[in-house]
C-alpha positions as semicolon CSV with decimal commas, in nm:
position;residue;x (nm);y (nm);z (nm)
1;M;2,775;10,294;8,583
2;K;2,907;9,969;8,719
3;R;3,057;9,849;8,370
4;T;3,219;10,185;8,303
5;V;3,469;10,187;8,599
6;T;3,478;9,801;8,532
7;G;3,597;9,848;8,223
8;A;3,833;10,137;8,290
9;A;3,965;9,877;8,576
10;L;4,030;9,565;8,371
11;A;4,183;9,825;8,089
12;A;4,433;10,035;8,410
13;G;4,455;9,653;8,489
14;A;4,612;9,500;8,107
15;L;4,789;9,855;8,051
16;A;5,025;9,794;8,380
17;A;5,103;9,372;8,257
18;T;5,202;9,501;7,918
19;A;5,389;9,756;8,137
20;L;5,591;9,512;8,336
21;A;5,607;9,261;8,007
22;F;5,811;9,456;7,801
23;A;6,004;9,626;8,153
24;P;6,371;9,506;8,214
25;S;6,475;9,308;8,375
26;A;6,686;9,275;8,683
27;A;7,015;9,219;8,623
28;A;7,225;9,006;8,816
29;V;7,636;8,887;8,765
30;T;7,725;8,597;8,778
31;P;7,913;8,380;9,013
32;T;7,850;8,670;9,302
33;T;8,217;8,565;9,435
34;A;8,560;8,479;9,262
35;T;8,884;8,335;9,381
36;V;9,225;8,542;9,263
37;T;9,588;8,466;9,348
38;A;9,709;8,831;9,312
39;N;10,048;8,908;9,391
40;C;10,113;9,209;9,517
41;G;10,500;9,302;9,495
42;V;10,638;9,412;9,886
43;F;10,339;9,391;9,978
44;G;10,234;9,034;9,919
45;G;10,084;8,785;9,793
46;G;9,832;8,502;9,762
47;T;9,453;8,409;9,741
48;A;9,218;8,685;9,712
49;T;8,801;8,680;9,693
50;L;8,693;8,909;9,482
51;T;8,284;9,026;9,507
52;A;8,084;9,183;9,263
53;T;7,760;9,336;9,255
54;Q;7,574;9,510;8,947
55;S;7,182;9,688;8,989
56;G;7,168;9,728;8,545
57;T;7,490;9,883;8,464
58;S;7,625;10,018;8,776
59;A;7,800;9,759;8,970
60;T;8,053;9,724;9,274
61;L;8,404;9,513;9,320
62;T;8,532;9,443;9,593
63;L;8,837;9,220;9,698
64;T;8,964;9,077;10,042
65;S;9,307;8,869;10,120
66;S;9,372;8,786;10,417
67;A;9,819;8,745;10,255
68;I;9,790;9,096;10,200
69;T;9,827;9,297;10,431
70;T;9,903;9,655;10,598
71;P;10,241;9,700;10,691
72;L;10,120;10,054;10,842
73;A;9,812;10,191;11,007
74;L;9,574;10,258;10,798
75;S;9,241;10,531;10,825
76;A;8,896;10,395;10,699
77;N;8,884;10,499;10,319
78;S;9,264;10,628;10,258
79;I;9,366;10,368;9,999
80;A;9,279;10,498;9,644
81;S;9,184;10,221;9,434
82;T;9,194;10,107;9,073
83;L;9,077;9,822;8,978
84;T;9,106;9,713;8,642
85;M;8,925;9,382;8,454
86;A;8,988;9,300;8,146
87;N;8,652;9,218;7,951
88;S;8,697;8,919;7,675
89;T;8,371;9,107;7,523
90;G;8,483;9,452;7,456
91;A;8,737;9,698;7,640
92;N;8,865;9,689;8,009
93;R;8,638;9,796;8,310
94;V;8,750;10,045;8,540
95;F;8,605;10,011;8,878
96;S;8,758;10,288;9,104
97;G;8,753;10,515;9,443
98;T;8,909;10,562;9,778
99;V;8,652;10,268;9,955
100;N;8,824;10,093;10,234
101;P;8,773;10,043;10,594
102;A;9,026;10,126;10,870
103;M;9,306;9,831;10,914
104;A;9,636;9,839;11,149
105;A;9,951;9,758;11,075
106;G;9,917;9,372;10,940
107;S;9,583;9,330;10,908
108;P;9,439;9,159;10,587
109;V;9,325;9,461;10,340
110;T;9,009;9,515;10,188
111;V;8,932;9,786;9,935
112;G;8,548;9,809;9,823
113;P;8,269;9,866;9,744
114;L;8,426;9,987;9,453
115;P;8,243;10,183;9,176
116;G;8,214;10,132;8,780
117;T;8,006;10,115;8,505
118;V;7,907;9,710;8,242
119;A;7,705;9,634;7,989
120;A;7,494;9,284;7,974
121;G;7,754;9,055;7,816
122;D;8,048;9,187;7,968
123;S;8,286;8,923;8,081
124;L;8,543;9,046;8,354
125;D;8,802;8,851;8,498
126;F;9,071;9,006;8,696
127;Y;9,376;8,777;8,515
128;K;9,516;9,048;8,283
129;G;9,387;9,302;8,459
130;S;9,556;9,517;8,762
131;L;9,458;9,618;9,114
132;K;9,644;9,937;9,149
133;M;9,645;10,112;9,532
134;V;9,790;10,406;9,594
135;I;9,880;10,451;9,989
136;F;10,082;10,673;10,124
137;G;10,184;10,876;9,805
138;V;10,306;10,460;9,705
139;T;10,169;10,311;9,425
140;V;10,127;9,877;9,534
141;T;10,022;9,697;9,206
142;C;9,874;9,383;9,244
143;T;9,837;9,107;8,905
144;S;9,759;8,717;8,899
145;S;9,898;8,481;8,638
146;A;9,606;8,291;8,641
147;A;9,253;8,326;8,524
148;Q;9,027;8,355;8,829
149;S;8,720;8,060;9,012
150;P;8,476;7,971;8,934
151;G;8,488;8,230;8,601
152;P;8,476;8,513;8,498
153;F;8,212;8,769;8,631
154;V;7,918;8,778;8,325
155;F;7,754;9,079;8,363
């Protein structure tokens, strides 16, 4: 009986090891942060930081900038944002939602984390993409004239 239990335990261990060997590896975006120069018209422009996270095919992007400010106080989750990222390996990727902290008038802008879907090998850059924010019914579009640094987000 002891040999049967030992044999069953070894078989279970071998199956577990095989399952781990064939399990998909955790995806990790690189880099996790990038700097862009954004021009948002009357809302300002300048350096902004994009932060990316990834879990499988789901990803989020957050944009923060002290150079882009809000002219009015905004409540949390009041900015409808659509961040379109240019993808050098295929179709552009869109990250959208109404996620933002409360911001006082004149505060630095933060939007996100905005959810989106990515594929393995996607190479996403804000350059040739855009951020559209709808604030009190007014659409503000931010663009960039140069590639992000240190480079695109690779998923």
